[in-house]
């Protein structure tokens, strides 16, 4: 099978590329390295078993001719290229909206032209301000005002979902939409704000752990290889076509408890530093207070759902950062 992965040099994309190569697929990556990193895939290029089956294009998904060529030759498309991380959205709002909306439109246009099955990576951000748990794919959605730019990410990804579903309804395009909850694991960088790599790096250096707000906000974390497993199984299933799926982890934890857990786990002398949101992100910021997925629909279709414990995930991240 020939697989196109947009954003394949990113954290999740590179794990997906590795999994496809392990299965014997030919993998085509397109990535503009805006938040991806060539280091994420260099070890795959260096592997003699994979070298001849891996083709990397450092380019933008807005490049019409290249996307035409790549979509034409591939059998299936995973669309993971997107603006990543709350920090990126706040620092580069316009680029982020363009990447998410125009980029996804381009991918869908190409997949529709060649009638290729496409999986779109959306995000748990689309749920907006809900605090009930668990979040179900059919839930209503509430966002903050347009003056608060965080919600532009949610709105742009929601537009991506609508566009994909419209292609499915109107043209019969085989689309699958996945809402990824906080995904964690080796190769994720803290550079775009992601909490676990940041806290682990801070703890290992015995620096203050930067908890935003009062730390009462909660998250569940998903191990990246569980995410990849779910993505590939959804891609292989006909029951997933035209449907939206949560992909998320199992243990809800507050960010303050997470900080304390990481300090204990790394035997760090770090202290916790509470940083008000407006200091961290400016006055127009709103956080999501709680985000817990229902993965019932996912489990019904693929027979399993992410189940790695937070301890397991944290151990993987600690080992990775220590060895860097
Ligand atoms: N967070 C934090 N300190 C950091 C980075 C993040 O307290 O140095 C918090 C952030 O405000 C959010 C949670 O950790 O409540 C998860 O943040 P992340 O950016 O990883 O993902 P999000 O869920 O916001 O997309």
Coordinates of C-alpha atoms and ligand atoms in Angstrom, one line a residue:
X1 CA 0.0 0.0 0.0
X2 CA 1.2 3.5 -0.8
X3 CA 0.5 5.9 2.1
X4 CA 0.6 9.7 2.0
X5 CA 1.1 11.4 5.4
X6 CA 0.8 15.2 5.5
X7 CA 2.7 16.5 8.5
X8 CA 4.6 13.2 8.5
X9 CA 7.7 14.8 10.1
X10 CA 5.7 15.9 13.1
X11 CA 5.4 14.1 16.4
X12 CA 2.4 12.0 15.6
X13 CA 3.1 11.8 11.9
X14 CA 6.5 10.3 12.4
X15 CA 5.2 7.6 14.7
X16 CA 2.5 6.8 12.0
X17 CA 5.1 6.7 9.3
X18 CA 7.2 4.3 11.3
X19 CA 4.2 2.0 11.9
X20 CA 3.3 2.0 8.2
X21 CA 6.9 1.2 7.2
X22 CA 7.0 -1.6 9.8
X23 CA 3.9 -3.1 8.1
X24 CA 5.6 -3.0 4.7
X25 CA 3.9 0.1 3.2
X26 CA 5.5 2.7 1.0
X27 CA 5.4 6.0 2.8
X28 CA 5.2 9.5 1.2
X29 CA 5.6 12.4 3.6
X30 CA 4.9 16.1 2.9
X31 CA 5.9 18.5 5.7
X32 CA 6.9 22.1 5.7
X33 CA 8.8 21.7 9.0
X34 CA 6.9 24.6 10.5
X35 CA 6.5 22.5 13.7
X36 CA 7.7 19.2 12.4
X37 CA 11.4 18.3 12.6
X38 CA 13.5 16.3 10.1
X39 CA 15.2 14.6 13.1
X40 CA 11.8 12.8 13.8
X41 CA 12.2 10.9 10.5
X42 CA 16.0 10.8 10.0
X43 CA 16.3 7.5 11.8
X44 CA 13.7 6.0 9.4
X45 CA 15.7 7.3 6.4
X46 CA 18.9 5.7 8.0
X47 CA 17.2 2.3 8.4
X48 CA 18.2 0.1 5.5
X49 CA 14.9 -1.8 5.7
X50 CA 12.9 1.4 5.2
X51 CA 15.1 3.7 3.1
X52 CA 13.8 2.6 -0.3
X53 CA 10.2 2.9 0.8
X54 CA 10.3 6.3 2.3
X55 CA 9.9 9.5 0.3
X56 CA 10.1 12.8 2.1
X57 CA 9.0 16.2 0.6
X58 CA 9.8 19.3 2.5
X59 CA 7.1 21.4 1.1
X60 CA 3.7 22.9 1.9
X61 CA 0.4 21.1 1.4
X62 CA -0.7 24.3 -0.4
X63 CA 1.6 23.3 -3.3
X64 CA -1.0 22.3 -5.8
X65 CA 1.3 20.5 -8.3
X66 CA 3.1 18.4 -5.6
X67 CA -0.2 17.5 -3.9
X68 CA -1.6 16.5 -7.3
X69 CA 1.4 14.2 -7.9
X70 CA 1.5 12.7 -4.4
X71 CA -2.3 12.1 -4.0
X72 CA -2.3 10.6 -7.4
X73 CA 0.2 7.9 -6.6
X74 CA -0.9 7.1 -3.1
X75 CA -3.7 4.7 -2.1
X76 CA -4.6 6.4 1.2
X77 CA -4.1 9.8 2.8
X78 CA -3.6 10.7 6.5
X79 CA -4.0 14.4 6.8
X80 CA -2.1 15.5 10.0
X81 CA -0.5 18.7 8.8
X82 CA -1.9 21.5 10.9
X83 CA -0.9 24.4 13.1
X84 CA 0.0 22.7 16.4
X85 CA -0.2 23.9 20.0
X86 CA -2.0 26.7 21.8
X87 CA 1.2 28.8 21.8
X88 CA 1.5 28.6 18.0
X89 CA -2.2 29.6 17.5
X90 CA -1.8 32.6 19.8
X91 CA 1.6 33.7 18.2
X92 CA 0.6 33.1 14.6
X93 CA -3.2 33.3 14.4
X94 CA -3.4 34.1 10.7
X95 CA -0.9 31.5 9.5
X96 CA -2.6 28.9 11.7
X97 CA -6.1 29.6 10.2
X98 CA -4.7 29.5 6.6
X99 CA -2.8 26.3 7.2
X100 CA -5.9 24.6 8.8
X101 CA -8.6 25.8 6.5
X102 CA -6.9 26.2 3.1
X103 CA -4.5 23.2 3.7
X104 CA -7.4 20.9 4.5
X105 CA -9.4 22.2 1.5
X106 CA -6.4 21.4 -0.7
X107 CA -6.0 17.9 0.7
X108 CA -9.7 17.1 0.3
X109 CA -9.9 18.6 -3.2
X110 CA -7.0 16.2 -4.3
X111 CA -8.5 13.2 -2.5
X112 CA -11.8 13.9 -4.2
X113 CA -10.2 14.2 -7.6
X114 CA -8.5 10.8 -7.3
X115 CA -11.2 9.3 -5.0
X116 CA -8.6 8.4 -2.3
X117 CA -9.7 7.5 1.2
X118 CA -8.6 10.2 3.6
X119 CA -8.4 10.4 7.4
X120 CA -8.5 13.9 8.9
X121 CA -6.8 14.6 12.2
X122 CA -9.1 17.0 14.1
X123 CA -8.8 17.8 17.7
X124 CA -10.6 17.7 21.1
X125 CA -10.4 21.5 21.0
X126 CA -13.5 21.5 18.8
X127 CA -15.6 20.7 22.0
X128 CA -14.8 24.2 23.3
X129 CA -15.8 25.2 26.8
X130 CA -17.7 22.1 28.0
X131 CA -16.8 20.8 31.4
X132 CA -19.0 17.7 31.5
X133 CA -17.5 14.3 31.1
X134 CA -17.1 12.3 29.0
X135 CA -17.3 14.3 25.8
X136 CA -19.3 12.4 23.1
X137 CA -18.9 13.0 19.4
X138 CA -22.5 14.2 19.1
X139 CA -22.2 16.8 21.9
X140 CA -23.2 20.4 21.3
X141 CA -20.3 22.9 21.1
X142 CA -19.7 26.2 22.9
X143 CA -16.9 28.6 22.1
X144 CA -15.7 31.9 23.6
X145 CA -15.9 35.2 21.7
X146 CA -13.8 35.9 18.6
X147 CA -11.6 38.3 20.5
X148 CA -10.2 35.3 22.3
X149 CA -8.0 33.7 19.6
X150 CA -7.7 30.3 21.2
X151 CA -11.1 29.5 19.8
X152 CA -9.9 30.2 16.2
X153 CA -8.2 26.9 16.3
X154 CA -11.3 25.1 17.4
X155 CA -13.4 26.9 14.8
X156 CA -10.9 26.2 12.0
X157 CA -10.7 22.5 12.8
X158 CA -14.5 22.4 13.0
X159 CA -14.7 23.9 9.5
X160 CA -12.3 21.2 8.4
X161 CA -14.7 18.6 9.8
X162 CA -17.6 20.2 8.0
X163 CA -15.7 20.4 4.7
X164 CA -14.7 16.7 4.9
X165 CA -18.3 15.6 5.8
X166 CA -19.7 17.7 2.9
X167 CA -17.3 16.0 0.4
X168 CA -18.5 12.7 1.8
X169 CA -22.2 13.6 1.5
X170 CA -22.0 15.3 -1.8
X171 CA -19.3 13.3 -3.6
X172 CA -19.2 10.0 -1.7
X173 CA -15.6 10.7 -0.7
X174 CA -14.4 8.2 1.9
X175 CA -13.5 10.5 4.8
X176 CA -12.8 9.6 8.4
X177 CA -12.5 12.3 11.1
X178 CA -10.6 11.8 14.3
X179 CA -10.7 14.1 17.3
X180 CA -7.3 13.7 19.0
X181 CA -7.1 14.4 22.7
X182 CA -3.8 15.4 24.3
X183 CA -1.4 13.0 22.7
X184 CA 2.0 12.3 24.4
X185 CA 5.1 10.3 23.9
X186 CA 8.7 10.2 22.7
X187 CA 9.7 12.9 20.1
X188 CA 7.1 15.4 21.3
X189 CA 8.7 18.8 22.0
X190 CA 7.7 21.3 24.7
X191 CA 8.6 24.1 22.3
X192 CA 4.9 24.7 21.3
X193 CA 3.7 24.6 24.9
X194 CA 2.8 21.0 25.4
X195 CA 2.6 20.4 29.1
X196 CA 4.1 16.9 29.7
X197 CA 7.4 17.4 27.7
X198 CA 7.7 20.8 29.3
X199 CA 7.2 19.6 32.9
X200 CA 9.4 16.6 32.5
X201 CA 12.3 18.7 31.0
X202 CA 11.8 21.3 33.8
X203 CA 11.8 18.5 36.5
X204 CA 14.9 16.9 35.1
X205 CA 16.8 20.2 35.2
X206 CA 15.4 20.9 38.7
X207 CA 13.9 24.1 37.4
X208 CA 10.5 25.5 38.6
X209 CA 7.5 23.7 37.1
X210 CA 5.4 26.3 35.3
X211 CA 1.7 25.6 36.2
X212 CA -0.6 28.0 34.4
X213 CA -3.6 29.3 36.4
X214 CA -4.3 27.5 39.6
X215 CA -3.6 24.1 38.1
X216 CA -7.1 22.9 38.7
X217 CA -7.8 22.4 35.0
X218 CA -7.8 18.7 34.0
X219 CA -6.7 16.6 31.0
X220 CA -6.5 13.0 30.0
X221 CA -3.3 11.9 28.1
X222 CA -3.1 9.4 25.2
X223 CA 0.0 7.4 24.4
X224 CA 1.1 8.2 20.8
X225 CA 1.4 4.5 19.8
X226 CA -2.2 3.9 20.9
X227 CA -3.2 6.9 18.7
X228 CA -1.4 5.5 15.7
X229 CA -3.0 2.1 16.3
X230 CA -6.4 3.7 16.3
X231 CA -5.7 5.8 13.2
X232 CA -4.6 2.8 11.2
X233 CA -7.5 0.6 12.3
X234 CA -10.0 3.3 11.5
X235 CA -8.4 3.7 8.1
X236 CA -8.8 0.0 7.5
X237 CA -12.5 -0.1 8.5
X238 CA -15.4 0.6 6.2
X239 CA -17.6 1.3 9.3
X240 CA -15.6 4.4 10.0
X241 CA -16.4 6.2 6.7
X242 CA -18.2 9.5 7.1
X243 CA -17.9 9.3 10.9
X244 CA -16.3 11.3 13.6
X245 CA -14.3 9.5 16.4
X246 CA -12.7 10.6 19.7
X247 CA -9.2 9.2 20.3
X248 CA -8.2 9.8 23.9
X249 CA -6.8 8.4 27.0
X250 CA -8.2 7.1 30.3
X251 CA -7.0 8.9 33.4
X252 CA -8.2 12.4 34.2
X253 CA -5.7 14.4 36.2
X254 CA -5.4 18.1 37.2
X255 CA -2.3 19.9 35.9
X256 CA -1.2 20.6 39.5
X257 CA -1.4 16.9 40.4
X258 CA 0.5 16.2 37.1
X259 CA 3.3 18.6 38.2
X260 CA 3.6 16.9 41.6
X261 CA 3.5 13.4 40.0
X262 CA 6.3 14.3 37.6
X263 CA 8.4 15.9 40.5
X264 CA 8.0 12.7 42.5
X265 CA 8.7 10.4 39.6
X266 CA 11.9 12.1 38.6
X267 CA 13.0 12.7 42.3
X268 CA 13.4 16.3 41.3
X269 CA 14.0 19.3 43.6
X270 CA 11.9 21.5 41.4
X271 CA 9.2 23.6 43.1
X272 CA 5.9 24.5 41.5
X273 CA 5.5 28.0 40.2
X274 CA 1.9 29.2 39.6
X275 CA 1.8 31.5 36.6
X276 CA -1.4 33.5 35.9
X277 CA -2.8 32.9 32.4
X278 CA -2.5 36.5 31.3
X279 CA 1.3 36.4 32.1
X280 CA 1.7 33.2 30.1
X281 CA -0.6 34.0 27.2
X282 CA -1.8 37.6 27.4
X283 CA -5.1 38.9 28.5
X284 CA -7.2 37.4 25.7
X285 CA -6.7 33.8 26.8
X286 CA -9.2 31.3 28.0
X287 CA -8.2 27.8 29.0
X288 CA -10.3 24.7 28.6
X289 CA -11.1 23.6 32.2
X290 CA -11.7 20.0 31.6
X291 CA -11.4 17.5 28.7
X292 CA -12.3 13.9 29.1
X293 CA -13.2 11.7 26.0
X294 CA -15.7 9.0 25.5
X295 CA -14.1 6.4 23.4
X296 CA -17.1 4.1 23.2
X297 CA -17.7 4.8 19.5
X298 CA -14.1 4.1 18.7
X299 CA -14.1 0.8 20.6
X300 CA -17.3 -0.3 18.9
X301 CA -15.7 0.1 15.5
X302 CA -12.1 -1.0 16.0
X303 CA -12.5 -3.3 19.0
X304 CA -10.2 -1.4 21.3
X305 CA -9.4 2.1 22.6
X306 CA -6.2 3.7 24.1
X307 CA -5.6 2.3 27.5
X308 CA -2.0 3.1 28.6
X309 CA -1.7 4.4 32.1
X310 CA -0.4 7.9 32.8
X311 CA 2.6 6.3 34.7
X312 CA 3.5 4.3 31.7
X313 CA 3.3 7.3 29.4
X314 CA 5.3 9.5 31.8
X315 CA 8.0 6.8 32.1
X316 CA 8.4 6.7 28.3
X317 CA 8.7 10.5 28.1
X318 CA 11.2 10.7 31.0
X319 CA 13.4 8.0 29.3
X320 CA 13.2 9.8 26.0
X321 CA 14.1 13.3 27.4
X322 CA 16.9 11.8 29.6
X323 CA 18.5 10.1 26.5
X324 CA 18.2 13.2 24.3
Ligands
LIG1 N1 0.1 24.0 31.0 C1 0.8 24.5 32.1 N2 2.1 24.8 32.0 C2 2.8 24.6 30.9 C3 2.2 24.2 29.7 C4 0.8 23.9 29.8 O1 0.1 24.6 33.2 O2 4.0 24.9 30.9 C5 -1.3 23.7 31.0 C6 -2.2 24.4 30.0 O3 -2.6 25.7 30.4 C7 -3.4 23.4 29.8 C8 -2.7 22.1 30.1 O4 -1.5 22.3 30.7 O5 -4.3 23.7 30.8 C9 -2.4 21.3 28.8 O6 -1.7 22.2 27.9 P1 -1.2 21.7 26.5 O7 -0.7 22.9 25.8 O8 -0.3 20.6 26.6 O9 -2.5 21.2 25.8 P2 -4.0 21.8 25.6 O10 -4.8 20.9 26.3 O11 -4.0 23.2 26.2 O12 -4.2 21.8 24.1

